[in-house]
mmCIF file of C-alpha atoms and ligand atoms in Angstrom:
data_model
loop_
_atom_site.group_PDB
_atom_site.id
_atom_site.type_symbol
_atom_site.label_atom_id
_atom_site.label_comp_id
_atom_site.label_asym_id
_atom_site.label_seq_id
_atom_site.Cartn_x
_atom_site.Cartn_y
_atom_site.Cartn_z
ATOM 1 C CA GLU A 331 -49.554 12.392 94.221
ATOM 2 C CA ASN A 332 -48.481 9.798 91.503
ATOM 3 C CA LEU A 333 -44.997 11.031 91.980
ATOM 4 C CA ASP A 334 -44.796 10.874 95.751
ATOM 5 C CA LYS A 335 -46.116 7.461 95.355
ATOM 6 C CA GLY A 336 -43.786 6.546 92.802
ATOM 7 C CA LEU A 337 -40.819 7.732 94.629
ATOM 8 C CA GLU A 338 -41.973 6.265 98.007
ATOM 9 C CA LYS A 339 -39.207 3.513 98.249
ATOM 10 C CA THR A 340 -36.561 5.949 97.135
ATOM 11 C CA LYS A 341 -37.548 8.395 100.032
ATOM 12 C CA THR A 342 -38.446 5.869 102.866
ATOM 13 C CA SER A 343 -34.689 4.219 102.198
ATOM 14 C CA PHE A 344 -33.363 7.817 101.933
ATOM 15 C CA MET A 345 -34.945 9.349 104.919
ATOM 16 C CA SER A 346 -34.305 6.474 107.109
ATOM 17 C CA LYS A 347 -30.610 6.659 106.386
ATOM 18 C CA MET A 348 -30.586 10.235 106.885
ATOM 19 C CA SER A 349 -32.048 10.097 110.119
ATOM 20 C CA LYS A 350 -29.596 7.225 111.321
ATOM 21 C CA ALA A 351 -26.530 9.700 109.983
ATOM 22 C CA VAL A 352 -27.705 12.488 112.390
ATOM 23 C CA ALA A 353 -28.845 10.250 115.178
ATOM 24 C CA GLY A 354 -27.607 11.749 118.553
ATOM 25 C CA LYS A 355 -26.083 15.034 116.770
ATOM 26 C CA THR A 356 -27.071 18.600 116.892
ATOM 27 C CA LYS A 357 -24.093 19.919 114.729
ATOM 28 C CA VAL A 358 -23.093 18.987 111.344
ATOM 29 C CA ASP A 359 -19.475 18.088 111.809
ATOM 30 C CA GLU A 360 -17.081 15.997 109.668
ATOM 31 C CA GLU A 361 -18.439 12.844 110.868
ATOM 32 C CA VAL A 362 -22.024 13.644 109.844
ATOM 33 C CA LEU A 363 -20.384 14.778 106.499
ATOM 34 C CA ASP A 364 -18.868 11.505 106.233
ATOM 35 C CA ASP A 365 -22.164 9.507 106.895
ATOM 36 C CA LEU A 366 -24.079 11.902 104.530
ATOM 37 C CA GLU A 367 -21.859 10.909 101.769
ATOM 38 C CA ASN A 368 -22.493 7.447 102.336
ATOM 39 C CA VAL A 369 -26.011 8.071 102.299
ATOM 40 C CA LEU A 370 -25.888 9.729 99.130
ATOM 41 C CA VAL A 371 -23.511 7.137 97.258
ATOM 42 C CA SER A 372 -25.713 4.305 98.762
ATOM 43 C CA SER A 373 -29.060 6.098 97.449
ATOM 44 C CA ASP A 374 -27.292 5.847 93.802
ATOM 45 C CA VAL A 375 -26.685 9.324 93.532
ATOM 46 C CA GLY A 376 -23.244 8.538 92.046
ATOM 47 C CA VAL A 377 -19.840 9.379 93.430
ATOM 48 C CA ALA A 378 -18.975 12.464 91.282
ATOM 49 C CA THR A 379 -22.121 14.272 92.055
ATOM 50 C CA THR A 380 -22.038 13.044 95.914
ATOM 51 C CA ILE A 381 -18.596 14.867 96.141
ATOM 52 C CA LYS A 382 -19.995 18.057 94.532
ATOM 53 C CA ILE A 383 -23.168 18.195 97.129
ATOM 54 C CA ILE A 384 -20.917 17.436 99.729
ATOM 55 C CA ASN A 385 -18.342 20.075 98.838
ATOM 56 C CA ARG A 386 -21.407 22.542 98.484
ATOM 57 C CA ILE A 387 -22.345 21.719 102.214
ATOM 58 C CA GLU A 388 -19.033 21.976 103.411
ATOM 59 C CA GLU A 389 -18.819 25.680 102.280
ATOM 60 C CA ARG A 390 -21.984 26.383 103.879
ATOM 61 C CA VAL A 391 -20.641 25.093 107.153
ATOM 62 C CA ALA A 392 -17.115 27.016 106.777
ATOM 63 C CA ARG A 393 -19.253 30.300 105.779
ATOM 64 C CA ASP A 394 -21.973 29.999 108.543
ATOM 65 C CA LYS A 395 -19.470 28.415 111.208
ATOM 66 C CA TYR A 396 -22.272 26.477 112.442
ATOM 67 C CA LEU A 397 -25.021 24.436 110.941
ATOM 68 C CA GLY A 398 -27.569 22.170 113.128
ATOM 69 C CA THR A 399 -28.343 19.027 112.333
ATOM 70 C CA GLU A 400 -32.189 19.895 112.135
ATOM 71 C CA GLU A 401 -31.243 22.355 109.242
ATOM 72 C CA LEU A 402 -29.665 19.618 107.237
ATOM 73 C CA ASN A 403 -32.493 18.433 105.291
ATOM 74 C CA LYS A 404 -33.523 21.991 104.129
ATOM 75 C CA ILE A 405 -29.995 22.687 103.194
ATOM 76 C CA LEU A 406 -29.501 19.470 101.468
ATOM 77 C CA ARG A 407 -32.690 20.175 99.443
ATOM 78 C CA GLU A 408 -31.563 23.853 98.431
ATOM 79 C CA GLU A 409 -28.121 22.268 97.256
ATOM 80 C CA ILE A 410 -29.584 19.569 95.106
ATOM 81 C CA ALA A 411 -32.134 21.659 93.319
ATOM 82 C CA GLY A 412 -29.371 24.385 92.852
ATOM 83 C CA LEU A 413 -27.192 21.722 91.178
ATOM 84 C CA LEU A 414 -29.848 20.402 89.054
ATOM 85 C CA SER A 415 -31.013 23.709 87.850
ATOM 86 C CA GLU A 416 -27.255 24.192 86.858
ATOM 87 C CA SER A 417 -27.323 21.077 85.093
ATOM 88 C CA GLU A 418 -30.884 21.153 83.519
ATOM 89 C CA THR A 419 -30.645 23.306 80.150
ATOM 90 C CA GLY A 420 -34.105 22.263 78.917
ATOM 91 C CA GLU A 421 -36.871 24.463 79.124
ATOM 92 C CA ALA A 422 -39.435 24.242 81.896
ATOM 93 C CA ALA A 423 -40.435 20.632 80.851
ATOM 94 C CA ASN A 424 -44.163 20.110 79.556
ATOM 95 C CA ILE A 425 -45.836 17.895 77.336
ATOM 96 C CA GLN A 426 -46.369 20.442 74.681
ATOM 97 C CA LEU A 427 -44.671 20.013 71.498
ATOM 98 C CA PRO A 428 -42.251 22.535 69.764
ATOM 99 C CA ASP A 429 -43.566 24.485 66.748
ATOM 100 C CA VAL A 430 -41.971 21.870 64.096
ATOM 101 C CA LYS A 431 -44.413 19.410 62.372
ATOM 102 C CA PRO A 432 -43.965 16.783 62.423
ATOM 103 C CA TYR A 433 -41.767 16.646 65.435
ATOM 104 C CA VAL A 434 -39.783 13.389 65.181
ATOM 105 C CA ILE A 435 -38.483 11.890 68.232
ATOM 106 C CA MET A 436 -36.300 8.885 68.139
ATOM 107 C CA VAL A 437 -36.233 7.024 71.120
ATOM 108 C CA VAL A 438 -33.498 4.833 72.029
ATOM 109 C CA GLY A 439 -32.098 2.703 74.836
ATOM 110 C CA VAL A 440 -31.453 -0.992 75.476
ATOM 111 C CA ASN A 441 -33.835 -3.778 75.590
ATOM 112 C CA GLY A 442 -36.344 -4.051 78.751
ATOM 113 C CA VAL A 443 -35.775 -0.570 80.264
ATOM 114 C CA GLY A 444 -39.227 0.426 79.244
ATOM 115 C CA LYS A 445 -38.660 1.824 75.922
ATOM 116 C CA THR A 446 -41.956 0.700 74.443
ATOM 117 C CA THR A 447 -44.001 1.499 77.286
ATOM 118 C CA THR A 448 -42.471 4.740 77.455
ATOM 119 C CA ILE A 449 -43.459 5.429 73.862
ATOM 120 C CA GLY A 450 -47.011 4.035 74.179
ATOM 121 C CA LYS A 451 -47.428 6.394 77.471
ATOM 122 C CA LEU A 452 -46.147 9.116 75.160
ATOM 123 C CA ALA A 453 -48.423 8.470 72.492
ATOM 124 C CA HIS A 454 -51.486 8.399 74.661
ATOM 125 C CA GLN A 455 -50.370 11.908 76.241
ATOM 126 C CA PHE A 456 -49.606 13.532 72.991
ATOM 127 C CA ARG A 457 -52.769 12.400 71.582
ATOM 128 C CA SER A 458 -54.862 13.330 74.729
ATOM 129 C CA ALA A 459 -53.401 16.711 74.064
ATOM 130 C CA GLY A 460 -55.141 16.913 70.511
ATOM 131 C CA ASN A 461 -52.029 15.761 68.467
ATOM 132 C CA LYS A 462 -52.038 13.362 65.836
ATOM 133 C CA VAL A 463 -49.435 10.899 66.330
ATOM 134 C CA VAL A 464 -47.712 8.217 64.340
ATOM 135 C CA LEU A 465 -45.476 5.254 65.480
ATOM 136 C CA GLY A 466 -42.631 3.798 63.849
ATOM 137 C CA ALA A 467 -41.642 -0.001 64.824
ATOM 138 C CA ALA A 468 -37.805 0.361 63.974
ATOM 139 C CA ASP A 469 -36.606 -2.401 66.458
ATOM 140 C CA THR A 470 -37.209 -4.968 63.710
ATOM 141 C CA PHE A 471 -34.888 -7.382 65.603
ATOM 142 C CA ARG A 472 -37.268 -8.670 67.921
ATOM 143 C CA ALA A 473 -40.886 -10.003 66.908
ATOM 144 C CA ALA A 474 -41.998 -8.771 70.371
ATOM 145 C CA ALA A 475 -40.704 -5.674 69.887
ATOM 146 C CA ILE A 476 -42.989 -4.800 67.022
ATOM 147 C CA ASP A 477 -45.953 -6.503 68.541
ATOM 148 C CA GLN A 478 -45.653 -4.729 71.818
ATOM 149 C CA LEU A 479 -45.690 -1.448 69.996
ATOM 150 C CA GLN A 480 -48.517 -2.676 67.861
ATOM 151 C CA ILE A 481 -50.493 -3.377 70.968
ATOM 152 C CA TRP A 482 -49.825 0.315 72.428
ATOM 153 C CA ALA A 483 -50.860 1.579 68.983
ATOM 154 C CA ASP A 484 -54.214 -0.167 69.288
ATOM 155 C CA ARG A 485 -54.579 0.720 72.938
ATOM 156 C CA THR A 486 -53.827 4.528 72.237
ATOM 157 C CA ASP A 487 -55.385 4.231 68.682
ATOM 158 C CA VAL A 488 -52.719 5.763 66.828
ATOM 159 C CA PRO A 489 -51.252 4.435 63.317
ATOM 160 C CA ILE A 490 -48.065 2.544 63.445
ATOM 161 C CA VAL A 491 -46.017 1.986 60.426
ATOM 162 C CA ARG A 492 -44.183 -1.445 60.718
ATOM 163 C CA GLN A 493 -42.821 -4.158 58.502
ATOM 164 C CA LYS A 494 -41.728 -7.623 58.874
ATOM 165 C CA MET A 495 -39.250 -8.843 61.528
ATOM 166 C CA GLY A 496 -35.629 -8.905 60.111
ATOM 167 C CA SER A 497 -36.324 -5.750 57.746
ATOM 168 C CA ASP A 498 -34.092 -2.608 57.663
ATOM 169 C CA PRO A 499 -34.525 -0.508 60.601
ATOM 170 C CA ALA A 500 -33.809 2.651 58.515
ATOM 171 C CA SER A 501 -36.372 1.830 55.804
ATOM 172 C CA VAL A 502 -39.171 1.491 58.794
ATOM 173 C CA ALA A 503 -37.884 4.802 59.965
ATOM 174 C CA PHE A 504 -38.160 6.507 56.138
ATOM 175 C CA ASP A 505 -41.632 4.919 55.843
ATOM 176 C CA THR A 506 -42.773 6.278 59.371
ATOM 177 C CA VAL A 507 -41.848 9.828 58.397
ATOM 178 C CA GLN A 508 -43.048 9.638 54.896
ATOM 179 C CA SER A 509 -46.230 8.454 56.199
ATOM 180 C CA ALA A 510 -46.255 11.117 59.034
ATOM 181 C CA VAL A 511 -45.738 13.902 56.652
ATOM 182 C CA LYS A 512 -48.598 12.646 54.204
ATOM 183 C CA GLN A 513 -51.024 12.222 57.066
ATOM 184 C CA ASN A 514 -50.456 15.876 58.421
ATOM 185 C CA ALA A 515 -49.161 14.173 61.829
ATOM 186 C CA ASP A 516 -47.893 16.557 64.508
ATOM 187 C CA VAL A 517 -45.686 14.047 66.015
ATOM 188 C CA VAL A 518 -43.729 10.936 65.036
ATOM 189 C CA LEU A 519 -42.261 8.253 67.975
ATOM 190 C CA ILE A 520 -39.942 5.685 66.509
ATOM 191 C CA ASP A 521 -38.667 2.674 68.397
ATOM 192 C CA THR A 522 -35.307 1.702 67.579
ATOM 193 C CA ALA A 523 -33.356 -1.696 68.556
ATOM 194 C CA GLY A 524 -31.262 -1.721 71.706
ATOM 195 C CA ARG A 525 -28.356 -3.961 71.233
ATOM 196 C CA LEU A 526 -25.370 -2.683 73.111
ATOM 197 C CA HIS A 527 -23.349 -5.674 72.460
ATOM 198 C CA ASN A 528 -21.108 -4.142 69.890
ATOM 199 C CA LYS A 529 -21.010 -0.092 70.048
ATOM 200 C CA VAL A 530 -19.789 0.394 66.668
ATOM 201 C CA ASN A 531 -22.828 -1.379 65.245
ATOM 202 C CA LEU A 532 -25.066 0.497 67.554
ATOM 203 C CA MET A 533 -23.756 3.919 66.355
ATOM 204 C CA ASN A 534 -23.727 2.703 62.627
ATOM 205 C CA GLU A 535 -27.165 1.757 62.942
ATOM 206 C CA LEU A 536 -28.350 4.898 64.572
ATOM 207 C CA THR A 537 -26.734 7.072 62.342
ATOM 208 C CA LYS A 538 -28.067 5.399 59.399
ATOM 209 C CA VAL A 539 -31.666 5.578 60.843
ATOM 210 C CA LYS A 540 -31.131 9.114 61.123
ATOM 211 C CA ARG A 541 -29.545 10.018 57.526
ATOM 212 C CA VAL A 542 -32.473 7.905 55.788
ATOM 213 C CA MET A 543 -35.143 10.071 57.817
ATOM 214 C CA GLN A 544 -33.507 13.054 56.694
ATOM 215 C CA LYS A 545 -34.116 12.410 53.157
ATOM 216 C CA VAL A 546 -37.570 13.205 54.042
ATOM 217 C CA ILE A 547 -37.296 15.827 57.025
ATOM 218 C CA PRO A 548 -33.764 17.196 56.686
ATOM 219 C CA ASN A 549 -33.167 18.062 60.557
ATOM 220 C CA ALA A 550 -34.974 15.175 61.745
ATOM 221 C CA PRO A 551 -34.864 13.547 64.691
ATOM 222 C CA HIS A 552 -35.746 16.856 66.345
ATOM 223 C CA GLU A 553 -35.342 14.949 69.468
ATOM 224 C CA VAL A 554 -33.318 11.688 70.487
ATOM 225 C CA LEU A 555 -34.894 10.329 74.011
ATOM 226 C CA LEU A 556 -32.868 8.030 75.564
ATOM 227 C CA VAL A 557 -34.803 5.663 77.768
ATOM 228 C CA LEU A 558 -32.867 4.331 81.379
ATOM 229 C CA ASP A 559 -34.014 2.061 83.720
ATOM 230 C CA GLY A 560 -33.945 3.604 86.883
ATOM 231 C CA SER A 561 -34.042 0.693 89.126
ATOM 232 C CA THR A 562 -30.838 -0.883 87.572
ATOM 233 C CA GLY A 563 -28.966 2.221 89.646
ATOM 234 C CA GLN A 564 -25.492 2.514 88.510
ATOM 235 C CA ASN A 565 -25.954 0.414 85.516
ATOM 236 C CA ALA A 566 -28.098 3.388 84.211
ATOM 237 C CA PHE A 567 -25.088 5.687 84.351
ATOM 238 C CA GLU A 568 -23.241 2.977 82.381
ATOM 239 C CA GLN A 569 -25.785 2.920 79.443
ATOM 240 C CA ALA A 570 -26.249 6.761 79.292
ATOM 241 C CA LYS A 571 -22.202 6.858 78.730
ATOM 242 C CA GLN A 572 -22.426 4.193 76.242
ATOM 243 C CA PHE A 573 -25.556 5.822 74.266
ATOM 244 C CA THR A 574 -24.220 9.309 74.536
ATOM 245 C CA ALA A 575 -20.851 8.132 72.962
ATOM 246 C CA ALA A 576 -22.699 6.497 70.075
ATOM 247 C CA THR A 577 -25.144 9.212 68.998
ATOM 248 C CA GLU A 578 -26.544 12.772 70.103
ATOM 249 C CA VAL A 579 -28.716 12.309 72.851
ATOM 250 C CA THR A 580 -31.096 15.371 73.480
ATOM 251 C CA SER A 581 -33.169 14.086 76.209
ATOM 252 C CA LEU A 582 -33.809 11.535 78.905
ATOM 253 C CA ALA A 583 -36.571 9.173 80.324
ATOM 254 C CA VAL A 584 -35.953 7.649 83.635
ATOM 255 C CA THR A 585 -38.269 4.521 84.031
ATOM 256 C CA LYS A 586 -39.133 2.274 86.991
ATOM 257 C CA LEU A 587 -38.588 4.598 89.798
ATOM 258 C CA ASP A 588 -41.934 3.220 91.549
ATOM 259 C CA GLY A 589 -40.199 -0.241 92.214
ATOM 260 C CA THR A 590 -36.810 0.952 93.340
ATOM 261 C CA ALA A 591 -34.916 2.593 96.265
ATOM 262 C CA LYS A 592 -32.594 3.777 93.571
ATOM 263 C CA GLY A 593 -34.544 6.925 92.805
ATOM 264 C CA GLY A 594 -31.203 9.071 93.490
ATOM 265 C CA VAL A 595 -30.020 8.029 90.014
ATOM 266 C CA VAL A 596 -32.099 10.752 88.642
ATOM 267 C CA ILE A 597 -29.987 13.269 90.374
ATOM 268 C CA GLY A 598 -26.814 11.834 89.481
ATOM 269 C CA ILE A 599 -27.571 11.451 85.743
ATOM 270 C CA SER A 600 -28.928 15.024 85.268
ATOM 271 C CA ASP A 601 -25.701 16.407 86.871
ATOM 272 C CA GLN A 602 -23.401 14.023 84.964
ATOM 273 C CA PHE A 603 -24.563 13.948 81.494
ATOM 274 C CA LYS A 604 -25.925 17.746 81.325
ATOM 275 C CA ILE A 605 -29.063 16.258 79.408
ATOM 276 C CA PRO A 606 -32.323 17.420 80.583
ATOM 277 C CA VAL A 607 -34.220 14.577 82.080
ATOM 278 C CA LYS A 608 -37.694 15.098 80.424
ATOM 279 C CA TYR A 609 -39.676 12.435 81.656
ATOM 280 C CA ILE A 610 -39.697 9.793 84.766
ATOM 281 C CA GLY A 611 -41.613 6.416 84.829
ATOM 282 C CA VAL A 612 -43.383 5.997 88.141
ATOM 283 C CA GLY A 613 -45.632 3.003 87.228
ATOM 284 C CA GLU A 614 -46.943 0.852 84.348
ATOM 285 C CA GLY A 615 -50.247 2.587 83.421
ATOM 286 C CA VAL A 616 -50.429 5.087 80.868
ATOM 287 C CA GLU A 617 -50.916 8.088 83.231
ATOM 288 C CA ASP A 618 -47.654 6.987 84.782
ATOM 289 C CA LEU A 619 -44.969 8.969 82.647
ATOM 290 C CA GLN A 620 -44.698 12.152 84.171
ATOM 291 C CA VAL A 621 -43.022 15.288 82.654
ATOM 292 C CA PHE A 622 -40.081 15.889 85.178
ATOM 293 C CA ASN A 623 -39.817 18.839 87.296
ATOM 294 C CA LYS A 624 -36.813 18.868 89.336
ATOM 295 C CA TYR A 625 -37.987 21.081 92.471
ATOM 296 C CA GLU A 626 -41.062 18.791 92.451
ATOM 297 C CA PHE A 627 -38.701 15.675 92.577
ATOM 298 C CA VAL A 628 -36.283 16.967 95.445
ATOM 299 C CA ASP A 629 -39.338 17.985 97.353
ATOM 300 C CA SER A 630 -41.160 14.663 97.329
ATOM 301 C CA PHE A 631 -37.588 13.474 98.897
ATOM 302 C CA PHE A 632 -38.175 15.702 101.791
ATOM 303 C CA LYS A 633 -41.719 16.160 102.047
HETATM 304 P P1 GDP B 1661 -38.240 -2.435 76.308
HETATM 305 O O1 GDP B 1661 -37.729 -3.542 75.929
HETATM 306 O O2 GDP B 1661 -37.566 -1.326 76.503
HETATM 307 O O3 GDP B 1661 -38.998 -1.818 74.809
HETATM 308 O O4 GDP B 1661 -39.174 -2.482 77.495
HETATM 309 P P2 GDP B 1661 -40.923 -2.616 77.930
HETATM 310 O O5 GDP B 1661 -41.342 -1.246 77.591
HETATM 311 O O6 GDP B 1661 -41.336 -3.805 77.035
HETATM 312 O O7 GDP B 1661 -40.957 -2.635 79.347
HETATM 313 C C1 GDP B 1661 -40.292 -3.830 80.095
HETATM 314 C C2 GDP B 1661 -41.258 -3.917 81.321
HETATM 315 O O8 GDP B 1661 -41.182 -2.879 82.411
HETATM 316 C C3 GDP B 1661 -42.664 -4.036 81.372
HETATM 317 O O9 GDP B 1661 -43.257 -4.957 81.930
HETATM 318 C C4 GDP B 1661 -43.085 -2.589 81.358
HETATM 319 O O10 GDP B 1661 -44.678 -2.720 81.909
HETATM 320 C C5 GDP B 1661 -42.346 -2.350 82.454
HETATM 321 N N1 GDP B 1661 -42.437 -1.001 82.850
HETATM 322 C C6 GDP B 1661 -41.904 -0.147 82.180
HETATM 323 N N2 GDP B 1661 -41.945 1.269 82.634
HETATM 324 C C7 GDP B 1661 -42.131 1.437 83.668
HETATM 325 C C8 GDP B 1661 -42.293 2.108 84.819
HETATM 326 O O11 GDP B 1661 -42.018 3.239 84.994
HETATM 327 N N3 GDP B 1661 -42.714 1.421 86.150
HETATM 328 C C9 GDP B 1661 -42.673 0.057 86.442
HETATM 329 N N4 GDP B 1661 -43.330 -0.311 87.693
HETATM 330 N N5 GDP B 1661 -42.840 -0.875 85.279
HETATM 331 C C10 GDP B 1661 -42.290 -0.197 84.025
#
């Protein structure tokens, strides 16, 4: 229900473009396919993924000889879901934690994408599920980032490890995992700085944060969660490219889907990067971070 509400703008815009593409047509022909291609590209699915989808539909048209436009929604829904299941390597997503304690999640992404909010929502959900959570404020470059995380720590009633602004992010990360081990915590969420202006700096910094954590927990972080702002459309692709080049990203969260018609970006990103989308943000409240389910996601477009 939250999901449908959260994706409403994307759905409305997508469905209205779709109905224009097939208006007055009974049969899927070249022209309808061209229009469909434009619909997908303008819905931020991305060119490469759009071409894959169109090819799949063309194959079906060629095989079945005839495809009625009234069936197009159903076929499209099947093909997109099929594409996503090929690209999604992760297990069926859920908020449960693997059997590793403490499970360390390093959260990365540029400023403003909703990193802190996502950490706060996750802290709330993990805690509600009965886990002991510790937050680490390793984005030490902005005082506001530390303060924001503190607000979430207070709101969700979980401990936070912080140092003063300007201190070494790796040192904060070290303190955080050490404290988590001492407290016998279940999960650690580490915020990091998202300055993208210098790729080498970003890479060095994330590498150092990881290396220092590993002095306490040899295979930490167990998860590197990249947060992307879905409302930026193609820019989110660009950020995913840069971060995956700088560090090994293992999961994705796409935020702010509620305020945008660019929700198709989730389809393109999961196809292009072969990294499971684990969470989507569909609002500012603590409950508005949802575990991503590709079938529900695609269904909510065509409902
Ligand atoms: P950070 O700089 O990446 O840590 O970004 P913040 O977590 O501070 O978020 C920036 C703004 O985006 C805040 O006003 C958040 O409330 C808002 N925000 C984050 N996630 C979502 C979302 O899923 N939907 C909406 N509508 N707003 C969001």
